[in-house]
Amino acid sequence: MGKERSAKLWHNMGILLFLAPALILIGVYIIWPIIMSFNLSRFDWDGISPQKIYVGFKNWIDLMHDTIFWHALGNNIKFIILSLVIEMPIAILLAVLLDRGGKKFDIFKSLFYLPMLMSSVAIGVLFKYIYDPQFGLLSGILNFLHLDFLAQDWLGDPKIAFYSVVAVICWQYIPFYMIFFIAALSNIPQELYEAAKIDGATQGQYFWKIELPLLSPSIKTACILSLIGSLKYFDLIYVMTEGGPSNATELMATYMYKSAFASFKMGYGSTIASAMFIIITTAGIVAYFATRQKEA
Amino acid sequence: MKRFGRIVAVVTLVVFMLSLVLVFSPSEKAFSSAGGTKKIVFWHITTDAVGKQMIQNQVNRFMKANPGFKVEVVPLQNDAFKTKLKIAMGSNQAPDVFVTWGGGPFFEYVKGGKVKDITVYMNENGYKNRFIDASFGPITYNNKIWAVPVEGAGVALVWYNKEIFKKYNLKVPTTYDEFLDLIKKLKAKGITPISLANKTKWPGCEWYWYLVDRLGGPSVFEKAAERNGGSFADPTFIKAGEMLQNLVKMGAFVKGFNGLDYDTGQSRMLLYSGKAAMELMGTWQIPIMKAENKKFYENNLDFFPFPAIKGGKGDPSNLIGMASSNYYAVTTTCKYPKEAFKMIQYLIDDQAVKERIAYGQIPPVKGLKFTDPMLQKVYNLIAKAKSVQLWWDQYLPPQLAEVHKDIVQSLFGLTITPKAAAEKMEKAAKDYFKK
């Protein structure tokens, strides 16, 4: 009896032991900074001077009245909706097409995945040139097709800039969800297709009756991933527009970065970061339970 | 077998703990004291191949003359540098020598006790007199000098394509009315009058700053920024905003300017290709253009100072910018401040001045002669300028500078009225200085 227990203890110790490196890293690099951010949000600090001025909840009250922050949050929400509406259907469509094509289409799997492999900064610089209203590829193509009237000031017009940037982000992320769905599709048992074939199902019925229902758990997961990703998005927006012009493409993360590092308001930046943490965690949890209930 | 597994586990744990201890123990000393060499870490932002090599050569001369010292030169990209420096200073990992433009953001570091007061070194043997007087403005705080002027003058001027002006028989404008007339003529010829890449906001601000200076003189801004009797809601600021929006409305600027990026050369390309005729930009553009498009630099490029506004109080010789564009400062954490200062001197000694002129810079040193007529012309302009007003975004405290740049970008985008813009800036200034 005693021997068994000690064996179990050893077993648990072993688990803990091998988890320890990961736990310590997560603690040092993720949990601790989050706590520090919340702590910093109560100070007025420029990020340099040794003394921080304690201001209590002033930063949080300022944040509640900060129109730019609410505007940025609004943009984040718009961004979530756009990503879901654009990315998911296209990704599913591509995944289904590539899956049906079988081995012949393998080359397209790699080709379509390319945008995901490029660094966001490189994509940002690339598209800055593509969108250039004078020399840009996009304006060039429109001119060539005699569609000049469609040519826009893609990144400079506050009304359009946001959609221009979102289009690029979707282009970058569709391959990710595509691969995700291809993996899910390959898990669908071949027998289902064979049974459907005997019943005389059409291609459309394959999709609506077999693939889509069996994909739905993956789609839910993908939606949560997209939701969280959209809420904390930063890089391409920063490279392409820095949140401008006139805050038109500002997201919470770009605003946080600018407050903390450009305006020397480290305390306020930490407040935005903490607010983001609260918003994203809440949204993630809500989305998780919302999709779980449906499953039951 | 099971025992063996346990032993492996325990050994792994011990190794892991040991490595953690090593990671967290301060090991910097162990490296720097090895072999008796003393190390100076030096961050700068000259990243083009020629400039980077030039600075390295100057540092190498210092190391040759001071064998006990090793200088680690770290060239960084402009924007990455700003963030990196801030984090390094905040976490006490600062370099020994770093580059700065002086002004508001720099004084934040001075106030934070991060920068060494070098007044004594500067006064030694009258070293200070080597430099143009105007170059000390942005680095003097509390009557003390905090950095050495090193890199060339940077003032904003209107660059233009000589070829286009010759072809259409256009004259360089001296008054604002002539300037507006010129814009109309260029437009009629189907040429974009002005190139502008305003994604990062400061290039557009240069227009606003000059308009304010020509309308009201440098003191209007200074009084508002120092909060001594001035206000950002002053009619001069509103008028400047109106004139700016007038330029936008008449189509003076290139299409899409608020989305174009100066750093990737999107505005210069328009000049090179002859699509646009003019650009208001700092003189740091000289070495860049020389390297990017030598033929254009030699045959097509010229400049004129910002035109005078009729009835305006600002002297037409006034310039915006700085007599020296990059300064080098020593941090308080530097272990060998004296030698670090000596190293900086190598960056601007007689040999260095020669190298810098060849590179296309105008060193902030007295009594220079240039073989390149373009540089001579800029040098003369600076020498006779009544005032050289520091870039506002460097003059203002960083928090206000960001607000100001956002407001001017909105002015350009016609999403805010000049009056609302002026009031918004005044409110931000009031909020900031009340604290």
Coordinates of C-alpha atoms in Angstrom, one line a residue, chain A residues 7 10 14 17-18 20-22 24-25 28-29 44-51 58 68 125 128-129 131-135 148 151-153 155-158 238-242 244-247 250 257-258 260-266, chain B residues 2 6 8-10 12-13 16-17 20 23-24 79 82-83 86-87 89-91 105 108-109 111-114 192 199-201 254-261 264-266 269-270 273 275 398-399 402-403 406 409-411 413 415 435:
Chain A
A7 CA 5.1 5.4 -6.6
W10 CA 6.9 10.0 -7.6
G14 CA 7.7 13.6 -12.4
L17 CA 9.1 18.3 -12.9
F18 CA 8.6 18.2 -16.6
A20 CA 8.2 23.1 -14.4
P21 CA 10.3 24.7 -17.2
A22 CA 7.1 25.7 -19.1
I24 CA 8.3 28.9 -14.8
L25 CA 8.6 30.5 -18.3
V28 CA 8.1 34.9 -15.7
Y29 CA 7.2 36.0 -19.2
D44 CA 1.6 58.4 -13.8
W45 CA 5.0 57.4 -15.2
D46 CA 7.0 58.5 -18.3
G47 CA 8.8 55.2 -18.5
I48 CA 12.2 56.7 -17.7
S49 CA 12.4 58.6 -14.5
P50 CA 13.1 56.6 -11.3
Q51 CA 10.0 58.0 -9.6
K58 CA -7.1 58.3 -12.6
I68 CA -9.8 57.6 -29.2
V125 CA 5.8 47.3 -46.9
K128 CA 2.2 50.1 -49.1
Y129 CA 3.7 50.0 -52.6
Y131 CA -1.6 50.8 -52.7
D132 CA 0.6 53.8 -53.8
P133 CA -1.8 56.1 -55.7
Q134 CA 0.8 57.2 -58.2
F135 CA 3.0 54.2 -58.9
D148 CA -9.8 54.7 -63.3
A151 CA -8.9 54.1 -58.2
Q152 CA -8.9 55.4 -54.6
D153 CA -6.5 57.0 -52.2
L155 CA -4.3 54.3 -47.4
G156 CA -4.6 58.1 -47.2
D157 CA -8.4 58.5 -47.1
P158 CA -9.8 58.0 -43.6
Y238 CA 1.3 49.7 -37.5
V239 CA 3.5 49.1 -40.5
M240 CA 0.9 50.3 -43.1
T241 CA -0.7 53.3 -41.4
E242 CA 0.4 53.6 -37.8
G244 CA -3.8 56.9 -39.1
P245 CA -4.8 58.9 -41.0
S246 CA -6.5 60.8 -38.1
N247 CA -6.9 57.6 -36.1
E250 CA -6.5 52.9 -34.8
Y257 CA 1.9 51.3 -28.3
K258 CA 1.7 54.9 -29.2
A260 CA 3.4 54.1 -24.0
F261 CA 6.3 54.6 -26.4
A262 CA 5.6 57.7 -28.5
S263 CA 3.8 59.9 -26.0
F264 CA 5.9 58.7 -23.0
K265 CA 2.8 57.8 -21.0
M266 CA 3.8 54.4 -19.7
Chain B
K2 CA 12.6 2.9 -13.3
R6 CA 14.2 9.0 -11.7
V8 CA 17.5 11.3 -15.3
A9 CA 14.6 13.4 -14.0
V10 CA 16.6 14.6 -11.0
T12 CA 17.4 17.3 -15.5
L13 CA 15.9 19.3 -12.7
F16 CA 17.6 23.4 -15.3
M17 CA 17.9 25.1 -11.9
L20 CA 18.2 29.5 -14.3
V23 CA 20.6 33.3 -16.6
F24 CA 19.5 35.5 -13.8
D79 CA 12.0 54.3 -35.1
K82 CA 13.5 55.5 -30.2
T83 CA 11.6 52.6 -28.6
K86 CA 13.3 54.2 -24.0
I87 CA 13.1 50.7 -22.8
M89 CA 16.8 53.7 -20.2
G90 CA 13.7 52.6 -18.2
S91 CA 15.3 49.3 -17.3
P105 CA 12.0 64.0 -25.6
E108 CA 12.8 63.8 -20.5
Y109 CA 15.9 61.7 -20.2
K111 CA 15.1 65.2 -16.1
G112 CA 15.1 61.5 -15.4
G113 CA 18.8 61.8 -14.4
K114 CA 19.9 59.5 -17.3
T192 CA 1.5 67.6 -59.2
K199 CA 2.0 58.8 -42.9
T200 CA 4.4 59.6 -40.1
K201 CA 2.8 63.1 -39.7
V254 CA 0.0 64.7 -54.3
K255 CA -3.0 62.4 -54.2
G256 CA -2.9 60.0 -51.2
F257 CA -0.3 62.0 -49.2
N258 CA -1.7 60.9 -45.8
G259 CA -0.9 57.3 -46.6
L260 CA 2.5 57.6 -48.2
D261 CA 5.6 56.8 -46.3
T264 CA 10.4 54.1 -47.9
G265 CA 11.0 56.9 -50.3
Q266 CA 7.4 57.3 -51.6
M269 CA 10.1 58.8 -56.1
L270 CA 7.6 61.4 -57.3
S273 CA 10.1 60.7 -61.9
K275 CA 5.5 63.6 -61.5
P398 CA 6.5 64.1 -26.3
Q399 CA 2.9 63.8 -25.1
E402 CA 1.9 63.4 -30.5
V403 CA -1.3 65.4 -30.1
D406 CA -2.4 64.1 -35.0
Q409 CA -2.6 65.3 -40.0
S410 CA -6.4 65.8 -39.5
L411 CA -6.0 69.4 -40.9
G413 CA -7.2 65.3 -44.2
T415 CA -11.5 66.3 -41.0
K435 CA -0.1 69.1 -13.7

